Tab-separated table of C-alpha atoms in Angstrom:
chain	number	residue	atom	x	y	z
A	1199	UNK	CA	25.431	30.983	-2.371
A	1200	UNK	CA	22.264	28.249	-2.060
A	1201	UNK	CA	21.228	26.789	-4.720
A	1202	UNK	CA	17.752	25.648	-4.995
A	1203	UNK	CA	18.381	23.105	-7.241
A	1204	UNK	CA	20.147	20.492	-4.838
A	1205	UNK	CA	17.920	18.638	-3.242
A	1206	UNK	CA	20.138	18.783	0.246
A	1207	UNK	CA	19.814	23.001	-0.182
A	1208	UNK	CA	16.361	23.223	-1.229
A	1209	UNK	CA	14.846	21.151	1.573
A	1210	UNK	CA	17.712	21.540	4.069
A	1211	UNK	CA	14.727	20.448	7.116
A	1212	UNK	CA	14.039	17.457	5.440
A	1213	UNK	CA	17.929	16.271	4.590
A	1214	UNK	CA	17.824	13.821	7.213
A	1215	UNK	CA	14.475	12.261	6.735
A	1216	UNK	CA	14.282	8.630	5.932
A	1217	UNK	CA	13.495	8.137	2.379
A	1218	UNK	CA	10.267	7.181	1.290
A	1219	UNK	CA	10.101	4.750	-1.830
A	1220	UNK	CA	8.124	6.803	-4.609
A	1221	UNK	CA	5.599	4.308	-6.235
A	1222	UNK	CA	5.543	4.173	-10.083
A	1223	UNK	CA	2.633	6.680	-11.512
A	1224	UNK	CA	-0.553	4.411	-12.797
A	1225	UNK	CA	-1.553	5.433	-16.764
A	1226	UNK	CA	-4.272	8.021	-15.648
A	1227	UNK	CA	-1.955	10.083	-13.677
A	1228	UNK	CA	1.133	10.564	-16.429
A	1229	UNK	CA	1.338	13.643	-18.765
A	1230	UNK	CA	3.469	14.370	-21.400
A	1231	UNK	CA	6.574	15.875	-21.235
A	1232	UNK	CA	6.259	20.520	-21.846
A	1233	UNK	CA	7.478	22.422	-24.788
A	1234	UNK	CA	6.294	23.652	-28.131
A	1235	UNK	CA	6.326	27.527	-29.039
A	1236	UNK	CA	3.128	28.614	-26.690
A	1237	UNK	CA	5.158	26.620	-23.900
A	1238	UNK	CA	8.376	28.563	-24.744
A	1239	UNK	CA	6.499	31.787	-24.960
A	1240	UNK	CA	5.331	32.098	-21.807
A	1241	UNK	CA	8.512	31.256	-19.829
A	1242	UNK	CA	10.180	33.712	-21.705
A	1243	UNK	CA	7.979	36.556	-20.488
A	1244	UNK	CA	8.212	34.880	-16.734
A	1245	UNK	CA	11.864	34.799	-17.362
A	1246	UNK	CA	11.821	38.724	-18.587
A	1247	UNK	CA	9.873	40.365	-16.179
A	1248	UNK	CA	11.943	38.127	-13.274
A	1249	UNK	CA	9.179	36.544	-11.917
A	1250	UNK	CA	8.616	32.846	-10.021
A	1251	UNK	CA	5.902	30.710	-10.771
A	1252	UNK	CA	4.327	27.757	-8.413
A	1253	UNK	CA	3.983	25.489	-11.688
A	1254	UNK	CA	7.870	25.167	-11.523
A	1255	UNK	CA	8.363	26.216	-8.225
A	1256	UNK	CA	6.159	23.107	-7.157
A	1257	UNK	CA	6.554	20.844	-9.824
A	1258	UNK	CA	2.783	20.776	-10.954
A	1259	UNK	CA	2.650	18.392	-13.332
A	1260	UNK	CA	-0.170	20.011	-15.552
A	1261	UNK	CA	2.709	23.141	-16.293
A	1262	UNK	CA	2.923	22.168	-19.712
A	1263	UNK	CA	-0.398	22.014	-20.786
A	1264	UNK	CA	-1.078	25.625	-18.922
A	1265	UNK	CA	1.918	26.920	-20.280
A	1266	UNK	CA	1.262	26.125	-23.917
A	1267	UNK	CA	-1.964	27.991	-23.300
A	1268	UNK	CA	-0.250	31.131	-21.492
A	1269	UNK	CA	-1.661	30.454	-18.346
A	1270	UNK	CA	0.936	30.486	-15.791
A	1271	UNK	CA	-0.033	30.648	-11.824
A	1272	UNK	CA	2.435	33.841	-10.661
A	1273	UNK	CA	4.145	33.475	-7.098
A	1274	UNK	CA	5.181	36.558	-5.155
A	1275	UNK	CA	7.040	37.568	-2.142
A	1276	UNK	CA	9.852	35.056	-3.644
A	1277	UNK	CA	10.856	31.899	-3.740
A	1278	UNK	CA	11.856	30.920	-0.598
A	1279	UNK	CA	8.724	29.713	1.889
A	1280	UNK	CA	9.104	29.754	5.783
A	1281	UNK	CA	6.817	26.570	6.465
A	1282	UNK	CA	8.167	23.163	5.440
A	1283	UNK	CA	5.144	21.166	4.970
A	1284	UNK	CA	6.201	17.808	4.166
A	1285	UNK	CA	4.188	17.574	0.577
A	1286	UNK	CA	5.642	20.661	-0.597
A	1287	UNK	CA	8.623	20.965	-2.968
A	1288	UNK	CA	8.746	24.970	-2.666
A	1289	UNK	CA	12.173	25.524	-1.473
A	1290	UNK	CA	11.984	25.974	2.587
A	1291	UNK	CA	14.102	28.532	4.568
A	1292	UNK	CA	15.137	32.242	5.578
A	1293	UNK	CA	13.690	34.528	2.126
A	1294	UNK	CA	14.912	37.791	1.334
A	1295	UNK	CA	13.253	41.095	1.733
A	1296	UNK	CA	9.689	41.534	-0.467
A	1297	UNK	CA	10.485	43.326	-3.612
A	1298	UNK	CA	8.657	46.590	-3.787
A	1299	UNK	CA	8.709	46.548	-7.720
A	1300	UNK	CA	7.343	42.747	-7.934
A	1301	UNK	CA	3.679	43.992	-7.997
A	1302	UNK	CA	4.593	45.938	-11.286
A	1303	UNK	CA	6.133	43.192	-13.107
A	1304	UNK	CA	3.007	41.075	-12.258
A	1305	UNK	CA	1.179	42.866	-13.691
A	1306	UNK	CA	3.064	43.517	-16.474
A	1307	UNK	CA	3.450	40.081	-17.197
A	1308	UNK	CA	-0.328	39.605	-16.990
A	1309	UNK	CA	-1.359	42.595	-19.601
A	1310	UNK	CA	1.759	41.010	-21.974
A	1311	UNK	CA	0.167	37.288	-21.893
A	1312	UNK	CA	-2.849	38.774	-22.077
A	1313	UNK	CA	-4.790	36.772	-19.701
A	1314	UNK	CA	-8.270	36.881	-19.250
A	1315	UNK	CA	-7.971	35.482	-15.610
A	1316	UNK	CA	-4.901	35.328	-13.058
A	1317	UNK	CA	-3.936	33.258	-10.118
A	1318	UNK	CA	-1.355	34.581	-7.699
A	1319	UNK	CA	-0.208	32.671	-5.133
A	1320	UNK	CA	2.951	33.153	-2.548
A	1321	UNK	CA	5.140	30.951	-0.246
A	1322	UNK	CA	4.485	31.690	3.611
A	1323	UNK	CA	6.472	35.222	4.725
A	1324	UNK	CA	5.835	34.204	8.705
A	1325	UNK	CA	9.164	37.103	9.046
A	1326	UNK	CA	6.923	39.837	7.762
A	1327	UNK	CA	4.587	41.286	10.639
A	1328	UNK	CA	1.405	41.443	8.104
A	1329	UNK	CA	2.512	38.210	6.619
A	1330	UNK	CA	2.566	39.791	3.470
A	1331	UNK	CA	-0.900	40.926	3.165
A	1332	UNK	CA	-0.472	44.368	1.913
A	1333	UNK	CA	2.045	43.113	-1.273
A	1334	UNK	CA	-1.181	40.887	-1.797
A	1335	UNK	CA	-3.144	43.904	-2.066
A	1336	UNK	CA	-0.277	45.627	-3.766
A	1337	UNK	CA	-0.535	43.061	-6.554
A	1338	UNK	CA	-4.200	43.251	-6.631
A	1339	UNK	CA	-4.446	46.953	-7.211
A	1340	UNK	CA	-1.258	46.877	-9.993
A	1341	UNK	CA	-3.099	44.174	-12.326
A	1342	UNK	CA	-6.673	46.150	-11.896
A	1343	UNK	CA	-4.909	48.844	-12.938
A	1344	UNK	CA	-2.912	47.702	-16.012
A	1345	UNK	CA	-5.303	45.187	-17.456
A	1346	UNK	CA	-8.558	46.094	-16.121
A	1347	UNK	CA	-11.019	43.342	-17.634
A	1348	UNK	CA	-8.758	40.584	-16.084
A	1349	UNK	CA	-10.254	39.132	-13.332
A	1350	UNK	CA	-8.313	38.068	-9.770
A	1351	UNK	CA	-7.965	34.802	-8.416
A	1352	UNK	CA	-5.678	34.545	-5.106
A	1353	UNK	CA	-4.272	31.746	-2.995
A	1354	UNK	CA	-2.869	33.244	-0.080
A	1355	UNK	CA	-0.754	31.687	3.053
A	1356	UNK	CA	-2.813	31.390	6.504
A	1357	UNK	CA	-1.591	34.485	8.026
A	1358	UNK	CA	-1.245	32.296	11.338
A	1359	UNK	CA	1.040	34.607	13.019
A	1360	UNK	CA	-0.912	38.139	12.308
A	1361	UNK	CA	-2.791	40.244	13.409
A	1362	UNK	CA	-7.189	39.688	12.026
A	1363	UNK	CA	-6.411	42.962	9.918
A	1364	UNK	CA	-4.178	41.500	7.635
A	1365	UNK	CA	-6.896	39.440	6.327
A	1366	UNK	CA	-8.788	42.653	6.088
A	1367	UNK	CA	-6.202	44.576	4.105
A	1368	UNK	CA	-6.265	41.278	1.087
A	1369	UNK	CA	-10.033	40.972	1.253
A	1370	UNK	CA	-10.622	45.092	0.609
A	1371	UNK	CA	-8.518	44.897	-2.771
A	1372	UNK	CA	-11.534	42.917	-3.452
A	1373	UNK	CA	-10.031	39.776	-5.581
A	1374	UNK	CA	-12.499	37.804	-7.579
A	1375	UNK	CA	-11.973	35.127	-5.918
A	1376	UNK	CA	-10.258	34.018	-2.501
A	1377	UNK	CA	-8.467	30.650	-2.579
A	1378	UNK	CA	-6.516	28.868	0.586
A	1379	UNK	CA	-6.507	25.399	0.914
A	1380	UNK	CA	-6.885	22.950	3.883
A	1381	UNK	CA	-4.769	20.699	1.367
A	1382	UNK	CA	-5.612	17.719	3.741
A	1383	UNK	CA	-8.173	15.869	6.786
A	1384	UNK	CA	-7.043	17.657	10.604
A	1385	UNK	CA	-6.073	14.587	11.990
A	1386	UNK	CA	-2.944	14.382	9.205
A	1387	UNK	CA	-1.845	18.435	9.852
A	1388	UNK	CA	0.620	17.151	12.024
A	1389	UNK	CA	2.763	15.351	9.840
A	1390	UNK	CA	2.121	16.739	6.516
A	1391	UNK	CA	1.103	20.316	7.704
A	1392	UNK	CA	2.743	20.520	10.894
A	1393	UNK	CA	3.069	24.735	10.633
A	1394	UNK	CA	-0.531	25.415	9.866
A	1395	UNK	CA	-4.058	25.010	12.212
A	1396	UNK	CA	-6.767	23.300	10.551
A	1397	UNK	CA	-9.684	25.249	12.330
A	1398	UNK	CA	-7.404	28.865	11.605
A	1399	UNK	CA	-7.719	27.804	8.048
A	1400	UNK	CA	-11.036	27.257	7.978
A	1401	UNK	CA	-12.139	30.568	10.245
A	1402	UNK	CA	-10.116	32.088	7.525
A	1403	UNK	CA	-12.381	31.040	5.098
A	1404	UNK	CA	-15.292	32.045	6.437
A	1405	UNK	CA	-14.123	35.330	7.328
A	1406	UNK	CA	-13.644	36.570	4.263
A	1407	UNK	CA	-17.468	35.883	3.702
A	1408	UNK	CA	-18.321	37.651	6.431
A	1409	UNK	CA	-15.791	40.466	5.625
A	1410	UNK	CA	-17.475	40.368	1.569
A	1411	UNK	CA	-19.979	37.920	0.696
A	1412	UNK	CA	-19.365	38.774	-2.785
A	1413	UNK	CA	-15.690	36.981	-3.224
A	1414	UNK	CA	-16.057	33.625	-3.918
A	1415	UNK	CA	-14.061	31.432	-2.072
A	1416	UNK	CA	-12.158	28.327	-2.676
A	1417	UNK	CA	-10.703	25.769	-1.218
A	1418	UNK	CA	-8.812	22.594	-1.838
A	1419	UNK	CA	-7.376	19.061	-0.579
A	1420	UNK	CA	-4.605	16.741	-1.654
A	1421	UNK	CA	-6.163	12.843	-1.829
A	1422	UNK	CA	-3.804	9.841	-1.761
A	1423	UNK	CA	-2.103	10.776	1.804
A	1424	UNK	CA	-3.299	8.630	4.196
A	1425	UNK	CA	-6.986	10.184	4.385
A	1426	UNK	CA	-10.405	7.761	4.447
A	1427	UNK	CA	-13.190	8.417	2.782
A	1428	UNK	CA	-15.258	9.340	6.224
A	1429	UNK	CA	-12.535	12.100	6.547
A	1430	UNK	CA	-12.980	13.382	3.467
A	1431	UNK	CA	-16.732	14.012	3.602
A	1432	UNK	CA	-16.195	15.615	7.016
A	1433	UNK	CA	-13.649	18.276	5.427
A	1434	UNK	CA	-16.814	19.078	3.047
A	1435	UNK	CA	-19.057	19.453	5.647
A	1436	UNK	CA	-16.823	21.912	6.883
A	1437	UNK	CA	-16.130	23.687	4.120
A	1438	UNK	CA	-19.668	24.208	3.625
A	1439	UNK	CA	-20.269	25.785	7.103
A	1440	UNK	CA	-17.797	28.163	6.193
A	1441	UNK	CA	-19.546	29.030	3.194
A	1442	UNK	CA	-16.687	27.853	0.701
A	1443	UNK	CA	-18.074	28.338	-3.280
A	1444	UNK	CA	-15.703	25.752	-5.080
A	1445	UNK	CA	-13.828	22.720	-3.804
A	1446	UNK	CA	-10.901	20.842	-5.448
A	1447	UNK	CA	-9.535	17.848	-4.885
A	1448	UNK	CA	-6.531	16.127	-6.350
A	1449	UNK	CA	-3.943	13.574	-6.467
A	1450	UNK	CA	-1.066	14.229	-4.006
A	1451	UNK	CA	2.523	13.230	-5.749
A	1452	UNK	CA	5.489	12.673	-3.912
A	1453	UNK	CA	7.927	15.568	-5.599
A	1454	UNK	CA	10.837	13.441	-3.944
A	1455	UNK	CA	11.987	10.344	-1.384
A	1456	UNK	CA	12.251	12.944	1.019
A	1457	UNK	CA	9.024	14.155	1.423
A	1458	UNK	CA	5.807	12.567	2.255
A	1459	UNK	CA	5.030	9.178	0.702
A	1460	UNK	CA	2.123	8.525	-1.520
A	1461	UNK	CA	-0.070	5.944	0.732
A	1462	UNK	CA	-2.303	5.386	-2.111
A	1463	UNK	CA	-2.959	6.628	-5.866
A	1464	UNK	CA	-6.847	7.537	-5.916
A	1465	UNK	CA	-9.320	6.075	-9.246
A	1466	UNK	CA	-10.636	8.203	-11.433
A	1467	UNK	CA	-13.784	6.677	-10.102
A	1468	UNK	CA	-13.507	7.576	-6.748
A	1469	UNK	CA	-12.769	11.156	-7.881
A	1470	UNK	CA	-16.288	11.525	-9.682
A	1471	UNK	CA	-17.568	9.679	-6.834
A	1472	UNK	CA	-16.239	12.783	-4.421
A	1473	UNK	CA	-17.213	15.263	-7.102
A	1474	UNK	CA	-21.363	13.977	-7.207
A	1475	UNK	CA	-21.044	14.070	-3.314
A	1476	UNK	CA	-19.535	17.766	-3.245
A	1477	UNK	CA	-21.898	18.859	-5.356
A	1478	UNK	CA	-24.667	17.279	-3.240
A	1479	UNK	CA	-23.650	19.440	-0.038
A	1480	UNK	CA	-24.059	22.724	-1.855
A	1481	UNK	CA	-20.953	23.200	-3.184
A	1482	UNK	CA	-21.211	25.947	-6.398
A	1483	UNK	CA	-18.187	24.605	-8.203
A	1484	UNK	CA	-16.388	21.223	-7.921
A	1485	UNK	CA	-13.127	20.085	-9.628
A	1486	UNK	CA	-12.240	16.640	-8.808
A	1487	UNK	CA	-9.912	14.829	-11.068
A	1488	UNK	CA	-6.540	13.113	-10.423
A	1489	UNK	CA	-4.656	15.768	-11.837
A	1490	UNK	CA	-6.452	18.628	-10.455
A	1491	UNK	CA	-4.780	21.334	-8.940
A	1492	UNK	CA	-5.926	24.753	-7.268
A	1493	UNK	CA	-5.425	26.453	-10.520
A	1494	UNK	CA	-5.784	24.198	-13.354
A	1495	UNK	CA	-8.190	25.393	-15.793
A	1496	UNK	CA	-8.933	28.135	-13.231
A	1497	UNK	CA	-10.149	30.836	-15.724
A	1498	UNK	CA	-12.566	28.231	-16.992
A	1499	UNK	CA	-13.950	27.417	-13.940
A	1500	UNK	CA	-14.339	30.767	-12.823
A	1501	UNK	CA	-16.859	31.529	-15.648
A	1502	UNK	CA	-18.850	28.424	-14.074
A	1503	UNK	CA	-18.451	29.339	-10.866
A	1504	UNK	CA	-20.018	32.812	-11.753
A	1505	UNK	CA	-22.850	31.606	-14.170
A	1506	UNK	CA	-23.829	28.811	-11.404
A	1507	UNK	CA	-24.074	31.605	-8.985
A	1508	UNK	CA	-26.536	33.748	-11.214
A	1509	UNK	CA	-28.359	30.390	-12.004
A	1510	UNK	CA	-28.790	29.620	-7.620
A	1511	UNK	CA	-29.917	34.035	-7.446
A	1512	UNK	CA	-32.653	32.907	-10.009
């Protein structure tokens, strides 16, 4: 039996990597450590209805602050991604067949916390021929239909290997809002995303516009990998042309020596620098902080995100 806790097992593609020193975390990047009874609440309910989360999954390190609110980002289709990207620490290998009851217990577990806003995410299911697209929907449909005034926020995979419809299957459950993330500058896909496509990922993007204009869309990048500044601003641009609604940017952390090494821990002044300069190119929503992640303080933004829209329709 695996188990995803060893390192070795978890990451079996990167086992023989060199490792890469992991630099000591400067004061405006360290939280403190989870728990109290909010905290304890909600993984009990994860932990009841079976269900994995990308806080844990991926180590975020804003899961007890989320947590103590009962915000917790779900992750379907399992726990076990196909890609091995080398900044993620979701565990990498061959997953098991989707669960046809997991879109139930989502939603369950969404009416039961009572959340007023959702993120669901997924690893990468490259061995299923729609790449999972209609569990997204699947998912979709269950929480509209067992807590009705939450609203939807998805971050899906890139559906690289599928066929256009799949995109079209996720995009008619009609989620509030679409999220998938370039998480870095093209010329560093290679080495940090080496399964993904930059331009797919951005065509992605922009079809779901064209599919809906009404689903915001979202998008974000990891900061502190070996990007410049020049590369950064071109990434905007292109988000832009694609008609992405809300950018995030955030501190990438090394979850371990084996993965990719942290070139560089970005100020808190260079973050509100990239913020006023989003904001500048047209973005509707911007969240750029060290410890921002695609769906920290998601439900708040969201209610930005819409109001800034009604302000920009007059």
């Amino acid at each position: 039996m695996r188990d995803l806790k060893l390192p070795d097992q978890r990451h079996p593609e990167k086992a023989h990597r060199p490792d890469n020193a992991q630099p000591k975390k400067p004061a405006w990047i360290r939280v403190k450590a989870p728990g109290g009874a909010g905290y304890n609440k909600t993984r009990e309910i994860i932990r009841e209805n079976r269900l994995s989360t990308v806080c844990e999954e991926a180590g975020c390190p804003n899961v007890g602050e989320c947590w103590s609110q009962g915000h917790a980002t779900m992750m379907i289709m399992g726990e076990i991604c196909t890609r091995g990207c080398t900044f993620c620490n979701v565990a990498t290998g061959k997953p098991q067949a989707l669960d046809a009851f997991e879109p139930g217990r989502v939603a369950h577990a969404v009416a039961t916390l009572g959340l007023k806003h959702v993120v669901i995410t997924s690893v990468d299911r490259d061995d299923v021929a729609d790449g999972g697209a209609e569990h997204f929907a699947q998912t979709i449909r269950a929480v509209r239909h067992r807590a009705p005034e939450t609203t939807i926020e998805i971050l899906t995979p890139d559906f690289l290997r599928c066929d256009d419809s799949a995109l079209e299957v996720v995009v008619a459950a009609r989620p509030d809002v679409f999220n998938h993330n370039l998480e870095t500058v093209p010329g560093l896909y290679p080495t940090v995303r080496p399964g993904a496509r930059y331009f797919h990922s951005l065509r992605l993007l922009q079809r779901v516009k064209e599919l809906d204009p009404t689903i915001f869309t979202k998008s974000g990048i990891m900061v502190g990998l070996g990007e410049d500044r020049q590369g950064v601003s071109q990434v905007m641009d292109d988000m832009r042309s694609a008609d992405v609604d809300f950018l995030t940017i955030g501190q990438y952390l090394q979850p371990t020596p084996k993965h990719h090494s942290v070139e560089r821990f970005v100020t808190p002044e260079e973050f509100a620098s990239y913020e006023k300069s989003a904001y500048g190119k047209g973005f509707l929503m911007v969240s750029a902080t060290p410890l921002t992640r695609s769906s920290y303080h998601a439900g708040d933004d969201f209610a930005r995100l819409r109001d800034a829209r009604m302000a920009k329709l007059g």
